[in-house]
Amino acid sequence: MTSTTHSDTDHELRISSMKGKCSDAEWKARVDLAACYRLVHLYGMSDMMANHISSRVPDEDGAFLINAYGMMYEEITASSLIKVSHDGTILSKPDFGPLNYGINKAGYVIHSAVHEARPEVACVIHTHSWASMAVSALECGLLPITQTAMRFLKIGYHDYQGVVLNTAEQESLVKDLGDGEAVIFRNHGALTVGRTVGEAFNWMHRLELACRSQIAAMSCNTPFAKVSDEVLEETWNNYQPGTRRPYGQMEWPALLRKLDKLDPSYRT
């Protein structure tokens, strides 16, 4: 019988700073993306080190930032993010020491597909929250039974094809997202996009609330209050980007202030 011993430093994460090793625009994108990881965790939408949030690198065609596979959402920092090309090549990453983290293939396949197809999208968020997974498994999908859910009246759906490791799935994934801001992955989870990190987070936060409220309402086992198709359409239209100011403009600075009070280490 053999035993394995571990030193106290086997799990210790040391990350060299990337500030000064990238443009000012990229550093800002890194800070915003790290903040988004922290917020997704803070609002109960993370799944340990699974799932991904990515951000396009400003002024650099074909490159985006994504998390190092092996880090928890609550420990993501601006410097810990890895820059990767649309073809999966790692363009830059910090020195992680002996841990030497890389990227998760499923994350690359999903996020590269969206960034390649939607050049106006700055941020892509994919989650496996309990609520979005529950709704993704329902044949009825997301129901417009609350004002928040009515924002997603025309949400897309992507049928489950197994763990997303094959680039052949990218075409159907992008088609099911279309030009919208959200898609439900059947039997899987949810994905949202935005022209800014704040906008993408706003869409995901509201989608999460819509899913949670639906599961709560369905658990009561009583009929839902009816809303006319006309009102549903009018409400959906009121929430569209062309009707109102972009989402996240007002919320994002406040959310950063919230994080700065709780733990500003995401900025490092």
PDB file of N, CA and C in Angstrom, residues 189-266:
ATOM      1  N   GLY A 189     -28.268  24.466 -20.221  1.00  0.00           N
ATOM      2  CA  GLY A 189     -28.124  25.722 -19.490  1.00  0.00           C
ATOM      3  C   GLY A 189     -28.530  26.903 -20.341  1.00  0.00           C
ATOM      4  N   ALA A 190     -27.828  28.019 -20.191  1.00  0.00           N
ATOM      5  CA  ALA A 190     -28.226  29.237 -20.895  1.00  0.00           C
ATOM      6  C   ALA A 190     -26.998  30.014 -21.361  1.00  0.00           C
ATOM      7  N   LEU A 191     -27.220  30.877 -22.342  1.00  0.00           N
ATOM      8  CA  LEU A 191     -26.159  31.731 -22.871  1.00  0.00           C
ATOM      9  C   LEU A 191     -26.742  33.087 -23.224  1.00  0.00           C
ATOM     10  N   THR A 192     -26.012  34.148 -22.872  1.00  0.00           N
ATOM     11  CA  THR A 192     -26.402  35.496 -23.262  1.00  0.00           C
ATOM     12  C   THR A 192     -25.194  36.222 -23.837  1.00  0.00           C
ATOM     13  N   VAL A 193     -25.481  37.256 -24.630  1.00  0.00           N
ATOM     14  CA  VAL A 193     -24.423  38.061 -25.223  1.00  0.00           C
ATOM     15  C   VAL A 193     -24.747  39.535 -25.030  1.00  0.00           C
ATOM     16  N   GLY A 194     -23.730  40.379 -25.186  1.00  0.00           N
ATOM     17  CA  GLY A 194     -23.951  41.811 -25.073  1.00  0.00           C
ATOM     18  C   GLY A 194     -22.868  42.588 -25.791  1.00  0.00           C
ATOM     19  N   ARG A 195     -23.189  43.819 -26.148  1.00  0.00           N
ATOM     20  CA  ARG A 195     -22.202  44.688 -26.792  1.00  0.00           C
ATOM     21  C   ARG A 195     -21.203  45.235 -25.787  1.00  0.00           C
ATOM     22  N   THR A 196     -21.504  45.044 -24.500  1.00  0.00           N
ATOM     23  CA  THR A 196     -20.572  45.333 -23.417  1.00  0.00           C
ATOM     24  C   THR A 196     -20.685  44.205 -22.402  1.00  0.00           C
ATOM     25  N   VAL A 197     -19.709  44.124 -21.509  1.00  0.00           N
ATOM     26  CA  VAL A 197     -19.781  43.123 -20.449  1.00  0.00           C
ATOM     27  C   VAL A 197     -21.001  43.383 -19.568  1.00  0.00           C
ATOM     28  N   GLY A 198     -21.246  44.663 -19.260  1.00  0.00           N
ATOM     29  CA  GLY A 198     -22.394  45.012 -18.432  1.00  0.00           C
ATOM     30  C   GLY A 198     -23.711  44.626 -19.061  1.00  0.00           C
ATOM     31  N   GLU A 199     -23.823  44.777 -20.365  1.00  0.00           N
ATOM     32  CA  GLU A 199     -25.060  44.412 -21.057  1.00  0.00           C
ATOM     33  C   GLU A 199     -25.277  42.903 -21.016  1.00  0.00           C
ATOM     34  N   ALA A 200     -24.230  42.132 -21.276  1.00  0.00           N
ATOM     35  CA  ALA A 200     -24.353  40.672 -21.242  1.00  0.00           C
ATOM     36  C   ALA A 200     -24.743  40.191 -19.852  1.00  0.00           C
ATOM     37  N   PHE A 201     -24.149  40.807 -18.815  1.00  0.00           N
ATOM     38  CA  PHE A 201     -24.492  40.414 -17.448  1.00  0.00           C
ATOM     39  C   PHE A 201     -25.946  40.756 -17.140  1.00  0.00           C
ATOM     40  N   ASN A 202     -26.406  41.912 -17.595  1.00  0.00           N
ATOM     41  CA  ASN A 202     -27.794  42.302 -17.377  1.00  0.00           C
ATOM     42  C   ASN A 202     -28.745  41.267 -17.985  1.00  0.00           C
ATOM     43  N   TRP A 203     -28.470  40.851 -19.212  1.00  0.00           N
ATOM     44  CA  TRP A 203     -29.316  39.847 -19.855  1.00  0.00           C
ATOM     45  C   TRP A 203     -29.312  38.532 -19.073  1.00  0.00           C
ATOM     46  N   MET A 204     -28.139  38.102 -18.629  1.00  0.00           N
ATOM     47  CA  MET A 204     -28.075  36.833 -17.907  1.00  0.00           C
ATOM     48  C   MET A 204     -28.758  36.925 -16.543  1.00  0.00           C
ATOM     49  N   HIS A 205     -28.562  38.026 -15.849  1.00  0.00           N
ATOM     50  CA  HIS A 205     -29.202  38.194 -14.542  1.00  0.00           C
ATOM     51  C   HIS A 205     -30.722  38.140 -14.681  1.00  0.00           C
ATOM     52  N   ARG A 206     -31.253  38.818 -15.685  1.00  0.00           N
ATOM     53  CA  ARG A 206     -32.709  38.812 -15.883  1.00  0.00           C
ATOM     54  C   ARG A 206     -33.204  37.441 -16.344  1.00  0.00           C
ATOM     55  N   LEU A 207     -32.435  36.767 -17.174  1.00  0.00           N
ATOM     56  CA  LEU A 207     -32.826  35.418 -17.607  1.00  0.00           C
ATOM     57  C   LEU A 207     -32.855  34.467 -16.419  1.00  0.00           C
ATOM     58  N   GLU A 208     -31.885  34.604 -15.541  1.00  0.00           N
ATOM     59  CA  GLU A 208     -31.853  33.776 -14.335  1.00  0.00           C
ATOM     60  C   GLU A 208     -33.080  34.024 -13.463  1.00  0.00           C
ATOM     61  N   LEU A 209     -33.453  35.290 -13.281  1.00  0.00           N
ATOM     62  CA  LEU A 209     -34.640  35.615 -12.486  1.00  0.00           C
ATOM     63  C   LEU A 209     -35.907  35.053 -13.128  1.00  0.00           C
ATOM     64  N   ALA A 210     -35.976  35.126 -14.462  1.00  0.00           N
ATOM     65  CA  ALA A 210     -37.135  34.588 -15.164  1.00  0.00           C
ATOM     66  C   ALA A 210     -37.247  33.080 -14.950  1.00  0.00           C
ATOM     67  N   CYS A 211     -36.117  32.388 -15.014  1.00  0.00           N
ATOM     68  CA  CYS A 211     -36.120  30.936 -14.809  1.00  0.00           C
ATOM     69  C   CYS A 211     -36.489  30.574 -13.371  1.00  0.00           C
ATOM     70  N   ARG A 212     -35.930  31.297 -12.409  1.00  0.00           N
ATOM     71  CA  ARG A 212     -36.228  31.006 -11.002  1.00  0.00           C
ATOM     72  C   ARG A 212     -37.709  31.235 -10.694  1.00  0.00           C
ATOM     73  N   SER A 213     -38.256  32.324 -11.211  1.00  0.00           N
ATOM     74  CA  SER A 213     -39.664  32.620 -10.922  1.00  0.00           C
ATOM     75  C   SER A 213     -40.577  31.589 -11.573  1.00  0.00           C
ATOM     76  N   GLN A 214     -40.201  31.089 -12.741  1.00  0.00           N
ATOM     77  CA  GLN A 214     -41.019  30.065 -13.389  1.00  0.00           C
ATOM     78  C   GLN A 214     -41.023  28.770 -12.582  1.00  0.00           C
ATOM     79  N   ILE A 215     -39.863  28.336 -12.134  1.00  0.00           N
ATOM     80  CA  ILE A 215     -39.795  27.109 -11.338  1.00  0.00           C
ATOM     81  C   ILE A 215     -40.602  27.269 -10.046  1.00  0.00           C
ATOM     82  N   ALA A 216     -40.519  28.456  -9.447  1.00  0.00           N
ATOM     83  CA  ALA A 216     -41.285  28.706  -8.222  1.00  0.00           C
ATOM     84  C   ALA A 216     -42.786  28.650  -8.497  1.00  0.00           C
ATOM     85  N   ALA A 217     -43.219  29.286  -9.599  1.00  0.00           N
ATOM     86  CA  ALA A 217     -44.645  29.302  -9.934  1.00  0.00           C
ATOM     87  C   ALA A 217     -45.152  27.907 -10.285  1.00  0.00           C
ATOM     88  N   MET A 218     -44.359  27.149 -11.021  1.00  0.00           N
ATOM     89  CA  MET A 218     -44.776  25.801 -11.408  1.00  0.00           C
ATOM     90  C   MET A 218     -44.889  24.890 -10.192  1.00  0.00           C
ATOM     91  N   SER A 219     -44.068  25.143  -9.174  1.00  0.00           N
ATOM     92  CA  SER A 219     -44.098  24.291  -7.978  1.00  0.00           C
ATOM     93  C   SER A 219     -45.392  24.452  -7.189  1.00  0.00           C
ATOM     94  N   CYS A 220     -46.133  25.533  -7.464  1.00  0.00           N
ATOM     95  CA  CYS A 220     -47.395  25.773  -6.752  1.00  0.00           C
ATOM     96  C   CYS A 220     -48.546  24.948  -7.317  1.00  0.00           C
ATOM     97  N   ASN A 221     -48.340  24.370  -8.494  1.00  0.00           N
ATOM     98  CA  ASN A 221     -49.327  23.469  -9.100  1.00  0.00           C
ATOM     99  C   ASN A 221     -50.713  24.099  -9.199  1.00  0.00           C
ATOM    100  N   THR A 222     -50.734  25.318  -9.708  1.00  0.00           N
ATOM    101  CA  THR A 222     -51.996  26.027  -9.918  1.00  0.00           C
ATOM    102  C   THR A 222     -51.902  26.775 -11.243  1.00  0.00           C
ATOM    103  N   PRO A 223     -53.017  27.030 -11.928  1.00  0.00           N
ATOM    104  CA  PRO A 223     -52.958  27.684 -13.241  1.00  0.00           C
ATOM    105  C   PRO A 223     -52.300  29.073 -13.178  1.00  0.00           C
ATOM    106  N   PHE A 224     -51.627  29.442 -14.252  1.00  0.00           N
ATOM    107  CA  PHE A 224     -51.008  30.759 -14.345  1.00  0.00           C
ATOM    108  C   PHE A 224     -52.028  31.807 -14.785  1.00  0.00           C
ATOM    109  N   ALA A 225     -51.837  33.029 -14.335  1.00  0.00           N
ATOM    110  CA  ALA A 225     -52.668  34.146 -14.811  1.00  0.00           C
ATOM    111  C   ALA A 225     -52.377  34.386 -16.285  1.00  0.00           C
ATOM    112  N   LYS A 226     -53.413  34.634 -17.056  1.00  0.00           N
ATOM    113  CA  LYS A 226     -53.278  34.800 -18.505  1.00  0.00           C
ATOM    114  C   LYS A 226     -52.900  36.237 -18.863  1.00  0.00           C
ATOM    115  N   VAL A 227     -52.049  36.373 -19.868  1.00  0.00           N
ATOM    116  CA  VAL A 227     -51.700  37.672 -20.439  1.00  0.00           C
ATOM    117  C   VAL A 227     -51.933  37.567 -21.937  1.00  0.00           C
ATOM    118  N   SER A 228     -52.589  38.558 -22.520  1.00  0.00           N
ATOM    119  CA  SER A 228     -52.936  38.500 -23.935  1.00  0.00           C
ATOM    120  C   SER A 228     -51.687  38.545 -24.807  1.00  0.00           C
ATOM    121  N   ASP A 229     -51.813  37.987 -26.008  1.00  0.00           N
ATOM    122  CA  ASP A 229     -50.704  37.996 -26.961  1.00  0.00           C
ATOM    123  C   ASP A 229     -50.305  39.430 -27.311  1.00  0.00           C
ATOM    124  N   GLU A 230     -51.272  40.308 -27.378  1.00  0.00           N
ATOM    125  CA  GLU A 230     -50.989  41.709 -27.710  1.00  0.00           C
ATOM    126  C   GLU A 230     -50.111  42.362 -26.644  1.00  0.00           C
ATOM    127  N   VAL A 231     -50.440  42.130 -25.389  1.00  0.00           N
ATOM    128  CA  VAL A 231     -49.648  42.706 -24.295  1.00  0.00           C
ATOM    129  C   VAL A 231     -48.269  42.055 -24.233  1.00  0.00           C
ATOM    130  N   LEU A 232     -48.201  40.756 -24.472  1.00  0.00           N
ATOM    131  CA  LEU A 232     -46.911  40.074 -24.496  1.00  0.00           C
ATOM    132  C   LEU A 232     -45.991  40.690 -25.544  1.00  0.00           C
ATOM    133  N   GLU A 233     -46.524  40.914 -26.730  1.00  0.00           N
ATOM    134  CA  GLU A 233     -45.730  41.481 -27.825  1.00  0.00           C
ATOM    135  C   GLU A 233     -45.287  42.902 -27.503  1.00  0.00           C
ATOM    136  N   GLU A 234     -46.204  43.689 -26.952  1.00  0.00           N
ATOM    137  CA  GLU A 234     -45.879  45.073 -26.612  1.00  0.00           C
ATOM    138  C   GLU A 234     -44.805  45.126 -25.521  1.00  0.00           C
ATOM    139  N   THR A 235     -44.927  44.253 -24.521  1.00  0.00           N
ATOM    140  CA  THR A 235     -43.951  44.230 -23.438  1.00  0.00           C
ATOM    141  C   THR A 235     -42.585  43.789 -23.953  1.00  0.00           C
ATOM    142  N   TRP A 236     -42.568  42.756 -24.783  1.00  0.00           N
ATOM    143  CA  TRP A 236     -41.303  42.294 -25.381  1.00  0.00           C
ATOM    144  C   TRP A 236     -40.623  43.428 -26.148  1.00  0.00           C
ATOM    145  N   ASN A 237     -41.399  44.149 -26.926  1.00  0.00           N
ATOM    146  CA  ASN A 237     -40.840  45.236 -27.734  1.00  0.00           C
ATOM    147  C   ASN A 237     -40.248  46.349 -26.866  1.00  0.00           C
ATOM    148  N   ASN A 238     -40.875  46.605 -25.717  1.00  0.00           N
ATOM    149  CA  ASN A 238     -40.380  47.655 -24.819  1.00  0.00           C
ATOM    150  C   ASN A 238     -39.011  47.332 -24.237  1.00  0.00           C
ATOM    151  N   TYR A 239     -38.655  46.045 -24.243  1.00  0.00           N
ATOM    152  CA  TYR A 239     -37.372  45.632 -23.686  1.00  0.00           C
ATOM    153  C   TYR A 239     -36.279  45.457 -24.736  1.00  0.00           C
ATOM    154  N   GLN A 240     -36.588  45.707 -25.992  1.00  0.00           N
ATOM    155  CA  GLN A 240     -35.603  45.460 -27.038  1.00  0.00           C
ATOM    156  C   GLN A 240     -34.580  46.587 -27.150  1.00  0.00           C
ATOM    157  N   PRO A 241     -33.328  46.242 -27.564  1.00  0.00           N
ATOM    158  CA  PRO A 241     -32.263  47.238 -27.649  1.00  0.00           C
ATOM    159  C   PRO A 241     -32.610  48.458 -28.490  1.00  0.00           C
ATOM    160  N   GLY A 242     -33.424  48.275 -29.534  1.00  0.00           N
ATOM    161  CA  GLY A 242     -33.776  49.402 -30.389  1.00  0.00           C
ATOM    162  C   GLY A 242     -34.816  50.330 -29.791  1.00  0.00           C
ATOM    163  N   THR A 243     -35.437  49.902 -28.695  1.00  0.00           N
ATOM    164  CA  THR A 243     -36.502  50.680 -28.070  1.00  0.00           C
ATOM    165  C   THR A 243     -36.003  51.516 -26.906  1.00  0.00           C
ATOM    166  N   ARG A 244     -35.024  51.021 -26.184  1.00  0.00           N
ATOM    167  CA  ARG A 244     -34.568  51.677 -24.958  1.00  0.00           C
ATOM    168  C   ARG A 244     -33.051  51.799 -24.971  1.00  0.00           C
ATOM    169  N   ARG A 245     -32.511  52.443 -23.961  1.00  0.00           N
ATOM    170  CA  ARG A 245     -31.060  52.582 -23.872  1.00  0.00           C
ATOM    171  C   ARG A 245     -30.426  51.204 -23.675  1.00  0.00           C
ATOM    172  N   PRO A 246     -29.153  51.050 -24.044  1.00  0.00           N
ATOM    173  CA  PRO A 246     -28.485  49.756 -23.874  1.00  0.00           C
ATOM    174  C   PRO A 246     -28.482  49.327 -22.409  1.00  0.00           C
ATOM    175  N   TYR A 247     -28.680  48.053 -22.180  1.00  0.00           N
ATOM    176  CA  TYR A 247     -28.638  47.525 -20.820  1.00  0.00           C
ATOM    177  C   TYR A 247     -27.223  47.606 -20.264  1.00  0.00           C
ATOM    178  N   GLY A 248     -27.124  47.775 -18.973  1.00  0.00           N
ATOM    179  CA  GLY A 248     -25.839  47.770 -18.312  1.00  0.00           C
ATOM    180  C   GLY A 248     -25.197  49.130 -18.131  1.00  0.00           C
ATOM    181  N   GLN A 249     -25.653  50.123 -18.886  1.00  0.00           N
ATOM    182  CA  GLN A 249     -25.033  51.446 -18.791  1.00  0.00           C
ATOM    183  C   GLN A 249     -25.133  52.018 -17.383  1.00  0.00           C
ATOM    184  N   MET A 250     -26.295  51.902 -16.783  1.00  0.00           N
ATOM    185  CA  MET A 250     -26.486  52.436 -15.439  1.00  0.00           C
ATOM    186  C   MET A 250     -26.021  51.461 -14.359  1.00  0.00           C
ATOM    187  N   GLU A 251     -26.251  50.166 -14.580  1.00  0.00           N
ATOM    188  CA  GLU A 251     -25.977  49.183 -13.543  1.00  0.00           C
ATOM    189  C   GLU A 251     -24.492  48.881 -13.365  1.00  0.00           C
ATOM    190  N   TRP A 252     -23.735  48.859 -14.467  1.00  0.00           N
ATOM    191  CA  TRP A 252     -22.367  48.362 -14.387  1.00  0.00           C
ATOM    192  C   TRP A 252     -21.478  49.173 -13.444  1.00  0.00           C
ATOM    193  N   PRO A 253     -21.459  50.508 -13.520  1.00  0.00           N
ATOM    194  CA  PRO A 253     -20.643  51.256 -12.557  1.00  0.00           C
ATOM    195  C   PRO A 253     -21.030  50.972 -11.105  1.00  0.00           C
ATOM    196  N   ALA A 254     -22.328  50.810 -10.855  1.00  0.00           N
ATOM    197  CA  ALA A 254     -22.784  50.513  -9.493  1.00  0.00           C
ATOM    198  C   ALA A 254     -22.336  49.115  -9.061  1.00  0.00           C
ATOM    199  N   LEU A 255     -22.370  48.166  -9.989  1.00  0.00           N
ATOM    200  CA  LEU A 255     -21.926  46.812  -9.672  1.00  0.00           C
ATOM    201  C   LEU A 255     -20.428  46.773  -9.377  1.00  0.00           C
ATOM    202  N   LEU A 256     -19.650  47.578 -10.102  1.00  0.00           N
ATOM    203  CA  LEU A 256     -18.215  47.653  -9.818  1.00  0.00           C
ATOM    204  C   LEU A 256     -17.966  48.260  -8.437  1.00  0.00           C
ATOM    205  N   ARG A 257     -18.753  49.268  -8.084  1.00  0.00           N
ATOM    206  CA  ARG A 257     -18.619  49.845  -6.739  1.00  0.00           C
ATOM    207  C   ARG A 257     -18.943  48.802  -5.677  1.00  0.00           C
ATOM    208  N   LYS A 258     -19.937  47.992  -5.953  1.00  0.00           N
ATOM    209  CA  LYS A 258     -20.310  46.915  -5.018  1.00  0.00           C
ATOM    210  C   LYS A 258     -19.140  45.956  -4.820  1.00  0.00           C
ATOM    211  N   LEU A 259     -18.513  45.550  -5.936  1.00  0.00           N
ATOM    212  CA  LEU A 259     -17.380  44.640  -5.845  1.00  0.00           C
ATOM    213  C   LEU A 259     -16.198  45.274  -5.126  1.00  0.00           C
ATOM    214  N   ASP A 260     -15.956  46.551  -5.411  1.00  0.00           N
ATOM    215  CA  ASP A 260     -14.832  47.234  -4.780  1.00  0.00           C
ATOM    216  C   ASP A 260     -14.974  47.269  -3.254  1.00  0.00           C
ATOM    217  N   LYS A 261     -16.201  47.346  -2.776  1.00  0.00           N
ATOM    218  CA  LYS A 261     -16.427  47.318  -1.330  1.00  0.00           C
ATOM    219  C   LYS A 261     -16.233  45.914  -0.754  1.00  0.00           C
ATOM    220  N   LEU A 262     -16.615  44.902  -1.526  1.00  0.00           N
ATOM    221  CA  LEU A 262     -16.534  43.530  -1.049  1.00  0.00           C
ATOM    222  C   LEU A 262     -15.129  42.949  -1.154  1.00  0.00           C
ATOM    223  N   ASP A 263     -14.528  43.100  -2.328  1.00  0.00           N
ATOM    224  CA  ASP A 263     -13.188  42.533  -2.585  1.00  0.00           C
ATOM    225  C   ASP A 263     -12.666  43.080  -3.904  1.00  0.00           C
ATOM    226  N   PRO A 264     -11.791  44.074  -3.859  1.00  0.00           N
ATOM    227  CA  PRO A 264     -11.289  44.688  -5.093  1.00  0.00           C
ATOM    228  C   PRO A 264     -10.185  43.893  -5.779  1.00  0.00           C
ATOM    229  N   SER A 265      -9.878  42.690  -5.319  1.00  0.00           N
ATOM    230  CA  SER A 265      -8.763  41.927  -5.879  1.00  0.00           C
ATOM    231  C   SER A 265      -9.000  41.517  -7.332  1.00  0.00           C
ATOM    232  N   TYR A 266     -10.242  41.592  -7.807  1.00  0.00           N
ATOM    233  CA  TYR A 266     -10.503  41.266  -9.211  1.00  0.00           C
ATOM    234  C   TYR A 266      -9.736  42.191 -10.139  1.00  0.00           C
TER     235      TYR A 266
END
